[in-house]
């Protein structure tokens, strides 16, 4: 992005806070600083947006339960086979 | 399967379950496995990246949990304690596999430049269940496996299993600030890996 003319130091300084920012765990003053910076920095807008999408994609993964045969062997190894069924 | 069956409602709360576990009640042990088995298997699978290895990890973890439940003081939730045992077992297994002399406990120090975002193209998608094609799922799985194991464990516990920062830090026996650093590094690296696929080979640049 060759038209990216502002001081890149700000991008670097804010980078370490972006996870806290998207988690809503950042103090207000720093949030304002990030938002003010993003208003004029397209690169940081993209980084924040895609970092948030990254987290959401993984959070949306459907749970993968233990396969029945794995559970059966687990109960057997623990000598709990008699309890394998639930009432 | 002949014989007894688990009544999952027999223990009204975790305190009652723990009392029974400490008394050596096998029914309580079966209850714990039934309640938490899926979560622990999911964590093990994500960390070791192989279903056979994950099965071994979960077996080791639950056997260990049942045998040393007396040492559990109840200062965290039972699930957090189990996550800790499972995560340790998974990381130990990776260490053995690699024959590493290098500790996996602390992430390798990275050059500052390693954390700088390089992929700056926007993603033409919205995160949703519909977006989760088989191909994307595979890219996401491979990206997680590409992380340093300690970063991977932090990410899996916090962002995939949905533990709070406090719980994930307790499960890894590290401070909350250390957890946040690992999580952030993991997320930045995953973002780069997914961008290769989701940004469709758009321009790369440096901030």
GROMACS .gro file of C-alpha atoms in nm:
model
  294
    1UNK     CA    1   0.000   0.000   0.000
    2UNK     CA    2   0.219   0.276  -0.132
    3UNK     CA    3  -0.017   0.558  -0.033
    4UNK     CA    4   0.025   0.460   0.331
    5UNK     CA    5   0.192   0.781   0.431
    6UNK     CA    6   0.149   0.821   0.805
    7UNK     CA    7   0.397   0.728   1.073
    8UNK     CA    8   0.424   0.348   1.083
    9UNK     CA    9   0.546   0.357   1.439
   10UNK     CA   10   0.186   0.394   1.554
   11UNK     CA   11   0.086   0.069   1.378
   12UNK     CA   12   0.368  -0.115   1.555
   13UNK     CA   13   0.288   0.040   1.890
   14UNK     CA   14  -0.078  -0.059   1.870
   15UNK     CA   15  -0.024  -0.408   1.727
   16UNK     CA   16   0.035  -0.571   2.066
   17UNK     CA   17  -0.299  -0.445   2.198
   18UNK     CA   18  -0.520  -0.566   1.916
   19UNK     CA   19  -0.620  -0.899   2.072
   20UNK     CA   20  -0.729  -0.725   2.391
   21UNK     CA   21  -0.909  -0.472   2.172
   22UNK     CA   22  -1.115  -0.729   1.982
   23UNK     CA   23  -1.182  -0.917   2.309
   24UNK     CA   24  -1.323  -0.601   2.464
   25UNK     CA   25  -1.057  -0.627   2.735
   26UNK     CA   26  -0.874  -0.303   2.665
   27UNK     CA   27  -0.897   0.014   2.869
   28UNK     CA   28  -1.104   0.287   2.714
   29UNK     CA   29  -0.824   0.534   2.645
   30UNK     CA   30  -0.634   0.277   2.436
   31UNK     CA   31  -0.953   0.179   2.249
   32UNK     CA   32  -0.998   0.542   2.148
   33UNK     CA   33  -0.635   0.559   2.041
   34UNK     CA   34  -0.677   0.250   1.823
   35UNK     CA   35  -1.002   0.373   1.671
   36UNK     CA   36  -0.859   0.717   1.599
   37UNK     CA   37  -0.561   0.554   1.430
   38UNK     CA   38  -0.776   0.308   1.233
   39UNK     CA   39  -0.988   0.592   1.096
   40UNK     CA   40  -0.689   0.697   0.889
   41UNK     CA   41  -0.502   0.366   0.849
   42UNK     CA   42  -0.652   0.120   0.605
   43UNK     CA   43  -0.391  -0.146   0.684
   44UNK     CA   44  -0.477  -0.150   1.053
   45UNK     CA   45  -0.849  -0.162   0.971
   46UNK     CA   46  -0.784  -0.476   0.768
   47UNK     CA   47  -0.564  -0.632   1.036
   48UNK     CA   48  -0.826  -0.573   1.307
   49UNK     CA   49  -1.109  -0.696   1.085
   50UNK     CA   50  -0.929  -1.011   0.974
   51UNK     CA   51  -0.793  -1.083   1.322
   52UNK     CA   52  -1.150  -1.068   1.451
   53UNK     CA   53  -1.267  -1.295   1.166
   54UNK     CA   54  -0.988  -1.540   1.248
   55UNK     CA   55  -1.106  -1.570   1.608
   56UNK     CA   56  -1.472  -1.597   1.509
   57UNK     CA   57  -1.401  -1.870   1.254
   58UNK     CA   58  -1.239  -2.088   1.519
   59UNK     CA   59  -1.500  -2.005   1.783
   60UNK     CA   60  -1.772  -2.112   1.540
   61UNK     CA   61  -1.622  -2.455   1.482
   62UNK     CA   62  -1.879  -2.716   1.575
   63UNK     CA   63  -1.776  -2.930   1.873
   64UNK     CA   64  -1.622  -3.262   1.782
   65UNK     CA   65  -1.733  -3.521   2.035
   66UNK     CA   66  -1.520  -3.821   2.117
   67UNK     CA   67  -1.607  -4.103   1.876
   68UNK     CA   68  -1.804  -4.387   2.037
   69UNK     CA   69  -1.526  -4.643   1.987
   70UNK     CA   70  -1.272  -4.409   2.151
   71UNK     CA   71  -1.504  -4.361   2.448
   72UNK     CA   72  -1.556  -4.736   2.473
   73UNK     CA   73  -1.182  -4.803   2.482
   74UNK     CA   74  -1.135  -4.522   2.736
   75UNK     CA   75  -1.390  -4.678   2.972
   76UNK     CA   76  -1.236  -5.020   2.918
   77UNK     CA   77  -0.882  -4.897   2.991
   78UNK     CA   78  -1.011  -4.737   3.312
   79UNK     CA   79  -1.191  -5.057   3.405
   80UNK     CA   80  -1.520  -4.872   3.390
   81UNK     CA   81  -1.681  -5.063   3.102
   82UNK     CA   82  -1.978  -5.153   3.319
   83UNK     CA   83  -2.068  -4.784   3.333
   84UNK     CA   84  -2.053  -4.717   2.960
   85UNK     CA   85  -2.426  -4.667   2.923
   86UNK     CA   86  -2.619  -4.387   3.087
   87UNK     CA   87  -2.965  -4.405   3.242
   88UNK     CA   88  -2.292  -5.354   2.744
   89UNK     CA   89  -2.409  -5.559   3.041
   90UNK     CA   90  -2.397  -5.444   3.398
   91UNK     CA   91  -2.438  -5.104   3.557
   92UNK     CA   92  -2.523  -4.776   3.391
   93UNK     CA   93  -2.421  -4.423   3.484
   94UNK     CA   94  -2.679  -4.206   3.646
   95UNK     CA   95  -2.539  -3.862   3.560
   96UNK     CA   96  -2.774  -3.694   3.804
   97UNK     CA   97  -2.669  -3.883   4.114
   98UNK     CA   98  -2.430  -3.609   4.229
   99UNK     CA   99  -2.617  -3.282   4.278
  100UNK     CA  100  -2.308  -3.065   4.232
  101UNK     CA  101  -1.932  -3.071   4.177
  102UNK     CA  102  -1.860  -3.078   4.551
  103UNK     CA  103  -2.059  -3.399   4.588
  104UNK     CA  104  -1.889  -3.549   4.284
  105UNK     CA  105  -1.547  -3.461   4.424
  106UNK     CA  106  -1.626  -3.615   4.761
  107UNK     CA  107  -1.723  -3.937   4.589
  108UNK     CA  108  -1.412  -3.926   4.369
  109UNK     CA  109  -1.189  -3.883   4.673
  110UNK     CA  110  -1.368  -4.174   4.840
  111UNK     CA  111  -1.264  -4.391   4.544
  112UNK     CA  112  -1.614  -4.435   4.405
  113UNK     CA  113  -1.582  -4.583   4.054
  114UNK     CA  114  -1.927  -4.455   3.962
  115UNK     CA  115  -1.805  -4.101   4.031
  116UNK     CA  116  -1.502  -4.164   3.815
  117UNK     CA  117  -1.727  -4.282   3.532
  118UNK     CA  118  -1.942  -3.972   3.580
  119UNK     CA  119  -1.640  -3.743   3.553
  120UNK     CA  120  -1.525  -3.916   3.235
  121UNK     CA  121  -1.871  -3.897   3.084
  122UNK     CA  122  -1.912  -3.530   3.174
  123UNK     CA  123  -1.570  -3.409   3.061
  124UNK     CA  124  -1.450  -3.671   2.811
  125UNK     CA  125  -1.558  -3.485   2.499
  126UNK     CA  126  -1.391  -3.158   2.599
  127UNK     CA  127  -1.066  -3.328   2.696
  128UNK     CA  128  -1.060  -3.532   2.376
  129UNK     CA  129  -1.115  -3.215   2.172
  130UNK     CA  130  -0.823  -3.039   2.341
  131UNK     CA  131  -0.595  -3.341   2.307
  132UNK     CA  132  -0.681  -3.382   1.939
  133UNK     CA  133  -0.615  -3.015   1.864
  134UNK     CA  134  -0.283  -3.014   2.043
  135UNK     CA  135  -0.135  -3.342   1.920
  136UNK     CA  136  -0.309  -3.332   1.581
  137UNK     CA  137  -0.360  -3.707   1.553
  138UNK     CA  138  -0.660  -3.913   1.665
  139UNK     CA  139  -0.461  -4.216   1.788
  140UNK     CA  140  -0.228  -3.995   1.989
  141UNK     CA  141  -0.522  -3.797   2.125
  142UNK     CA  142  -0.686  -4.119   2.242
  143UNK     CA  143  -0.370  -4.215   2.432
  144UNK     CA  144  -0.349  -3.868   2.584
  145UNK     CA  145  -0.707  -3.877   2.708
  146UNK     CA  146  -0.660  -4.222   2.859
  147UNK     CA  147  -0.343  -4.114   3.039
  148UNK     CA  148  -0.507  -3.793   3.156
  149UNK     CA  149  -0.818  -3.951   3.306
  150UNK     CA  150  -0.624  -4.235   3.469
  151UNK     CA  151  -0.394  -3.976   3.619
  152UNK     CA  152  -0.687  -3.757   3.730
  153UNK     CA  153  -0.864  -4.045   3.904
  154UNK     CA  154  -0.547  -4.159   4.079
  155UNK     CA  155  -0.443  -3.818   4.210
  156UNK     CA  156  -0.777  -3.658   4.277
  157UNK     CA  157  -0.673  -3.628   4.644
  158UNK     CA  158  -0.425  -3.361   4.540
  159UNK     CA  159  -0.699  -3.149   4.381
  160UNK     CA  160  -0.777  -2.876   4.629
  161UNK     CA  161  -1.083  -2.743   4.455
  162UNK     CA  162  -0.947  -2.393   4.406
  163UNK     CA  163  -1.039  -2.408   4.039
  164UNK     CA  164  -1.325  -2.579   3.863
  165UNK     CA  165  -1.282  -2.952   3.810
  166UNK     CA  166  -1.284  -2.891   3.434
  167UNK     CA  167  -0.992  -2.645   3.462
  168UNK     CA  168  -0.793  -2.903   3.658
  169UNK     CA  169  -0.871  -3.167   3.396
  170UNK     CA  170  -0.772  -2.931   3.114
  171UNK     CA  171  -0.442  -2.882   3.292
  172UNK     CA  172  -0.373  -3.255   3.321
  173UNK     CA  173  -0.481  -3.319   2.961
  174UNK     CA  174  -0.282  -3.028   2.818
  175UNK     CA  175   0.028  -3.137   3.008
  176UNK     CA  176  -0.013  -3.494   2.885
  177UNK     CA  177  -0.055  -3.371   2.527
  178UNK     CA  178   0.251  -3.146   2.541
  179UNK     CA  179   0.458  -3.422   2.704
  180UNK     CA  180   0.362  -3.657   2.423
  181UNK     CA  181   0.471  -3.404   2.160
  182UNK     CA  182   0.798  -3.359   2.344
  183UNK     CA  183   0.860  -3.735   2.347
  184UNK     CA  184   0.770  -3.766   1.979
  185UNK     CA  185   1.024  -3.506   1.884
  186UNK     CA  186   1.286  -3.620   2.129
  187UNK     CA  187   1.320  -3.253   2.205
  188UNK     CA  188   1.578  -3.125   2.438
  189UNK     CA  189   1.431  -2.783   2.375
  190UNK     CA  190   1.166  -2.693   2.631
  191UNK     CA  191   0.818  -2.648   2.496
  192UNK     CA  192   0.718  -2.463   2.809
  193UNK     CA  193   0.824  -2.124   2.687
  194UNK     CA  194   0.771  -2.003   2.334
  195UNK     CA  195   1.087  -1.939   2.144
  196UNK     CA  196   1.172  -1.574   2.139
  197UNK     CA  197   1.076  -1.431   1.809
  198UNK     CA  198   1.222  -1.146   1.617
  199UNK     CA  199   0.993  -0.849   1.642
  200UNK     CA  200   0.943  -0.866   1.267
  201UNK     CA  201   0.787  -1.212   1.298
  202UNK     CA  202   0.479  -1.058   1.451
  203UNK     CA  203   0.436  -0.786   1.193
  204UNK     CA  204   0.131  -0.846   0.973
  205UNK     CA  205   0.234  -0.912   0.616
  206UNK     CA  206  -0.100  -1.006   0.463
  207UNK     CA  207  -0.301  -0.687   0.425
  208UNK     CA  208  -0.570  -0.787   0.175
  209UNK     CA  209  -0.929  -0.787   0.296
  210UNK     CA  210  -1.118  -1.117   0.323
  211UNK     CA  211  -1.425  -1.152   0.107
  212UNK     CA  212  -1.621  -1.360   0.354
  213UNK     CA  213  -1.821  -1.334   0.669
  214UNK     CA  214  -1.747  -1.579   0.948
  215UNK     CA  215  -2.042  -1.811   0.970
  216UNK     CA  216  -2.122  -2.178   0.971
  217UNK     CA  217  -2.193  -2.158   0.598
  218UNK     CA  218  -1.844  -2.030   0.532
  219UNK     CA  219  -1.693  -2.338   0.690
  220UNK     CA  220  -1.634  -2.543   0.381
  221UNK     CA  221  -1.439  -2.864   0.408
  222UNK     CA  222  -1.148  -2.694   0.238
  223UNK     CA  223  -1.147  -2.402   0.480
  224UNK     CA  224  -1.173  -2.640   0.775
  225UNK     CA  225  -0.863  -2.816   0.649
  226UNK     CA  226  -0.677  -2.487   0.610
  227UNK     CA  227  -0.779  -2.390   0.964
  228UNK     CA  228  -0.666  -2.726   1.107
  229UNK     CA  229  -0.331  -2.708   0.930
  230UNK     CA  230  -0.281  -2.351   1.050
  231UNK     CA  231  -0.330  -2.459   1.413
  232UNK     CA  232  -0.084  -2.746   1.366
  233UNK     CA  233   0.166  -2.494   1.230
  234UNK     CA  234   0.180  -2.311   1.562
  235UNK     CA  235   0.446  -2.369   1.825
  236UNK     CA  236   0.288  -2.619   2.071
  237UNK     CA  237   0.280  -2.371   2.360
  238UNK     CA  238   0.108  -2.107   2.148
  239UNK     CA  239  -0.124  -2.378   2.015
  240UNK     CA  240  -0.225  -2.489   2.364
  241UNK     CA  241  -0.310  -2.131   2.465
  242UNK     CA  242  -0.515  -2.076   2.150
  243UNK     CA  243  -0.698  -2.409   2.172
  244UNK     CA  244  -0.801  -2.355   2.533
  245UNK     CA  245  -0.903  -1.992   2.498
  246UNK     CA  246  -1.044  -1.959   2.147
  247UNK     CA  247  -1.156  -2.309   2.049
  248UNK     CA  248  -1.267  -2.448   2.386
  249UNK     CA  249  -1.387  -2.106   2.496
  250UNK     CA  250  -1.220  -2.092   2.838
  251UNK     CA  251  -1.188  -1.750   2.999
  252UNK     CA  252  -0.845  -1.589   3.015
  253UNK     CA  253  -0.832  -1.675   3.387
  254UNK     CA  254  -0.925  -2.041   3.331
  255UNK     CA  255  -0.689  -2.088   3.035
  256UNK     CA  256  -0.402  -1.931   3.231
  257UNK     CA  257  -0.479  -2.159   3.528
  258UNK     CA  258  -0.493  -2.466   3.300
  259UNK     CA  259  -0.149  -2.379   3.161
  260UNK     CA  260  -0.014  -2.272   3.500
  261UNK     CA  261   0.098  -1.936   3.367
  262UNK     CA  262   0.000  -1.577   3.445
  263UNK     CA  263  -0.291  -1.415   3.266
  264UNK     CA  264  -0.054  -1.168   3.100
  265UNK     CA  265   0.163  -1.455   2.971
  266UNK     CA  266  -0.151  -1.627   2.840
  267UNK     CA  267  -0.251  -1.311   2.657
  268UNK     CA  268   0.090  -1.279   2.493
  269UNK     CA  269   0.078  -1.640   2.371
  270UNK     CA  270  -0.279  -1.603   2.252
  271UNK     CA  271  -0.201  -1.286   2.060
  272UNK     CA  272   0.101  -1.442   1.891
  273UNK     CA  273  -0.105  -1.745   1.799
  274UNK     CA  274  -0.386  -1.534   1.655
  275UNK     CA  275  -0.150  -1.320   1.449
  276UNK     CA  276   0.018  -1.626   1.304
  277UNK     CA  277  -0.317  -1.794   1.229
  278UNK     CA  278  -0.440  -1.475   1.062
  279UNK     CA  279  -0.142  -1.487   0.829
  280UNK     CA  280  -0.201  -1.855   0.752
  281UNK     CA  281  -0.572  -1.807   0.680
  282UNK     CA  282  -0.503  -1.497   0.471
  283UNK     CA  283  -0.307  -1.710   0.226
  284UNK     CA  284  -0.638  -1.882   0.155
  285UNK     CA  285  -0.904  -1.620   0.229
  286UNK     CA  286  -0.745  -1.311   0.080
  287UNK     CA  287  -0.704  -1.499  -0.248
  288UNK     CA  288  -0.343  -1.409  -0.307
  289UNK     CA  289  -0.396  -1.038  -0.287
  290UNK     CA  290  -0.118  -0.794  -0.231
  291UNK     CA  291   0.121  -0.846   0.053
  292UNK     CA  292   0.275  -0.551   0.224
  293UNK     CA  293   0.432  -0.447   0.545
  294UNK     CA  294   0.279  -0.207   0.790
   0.00000   0.00000   0.00000
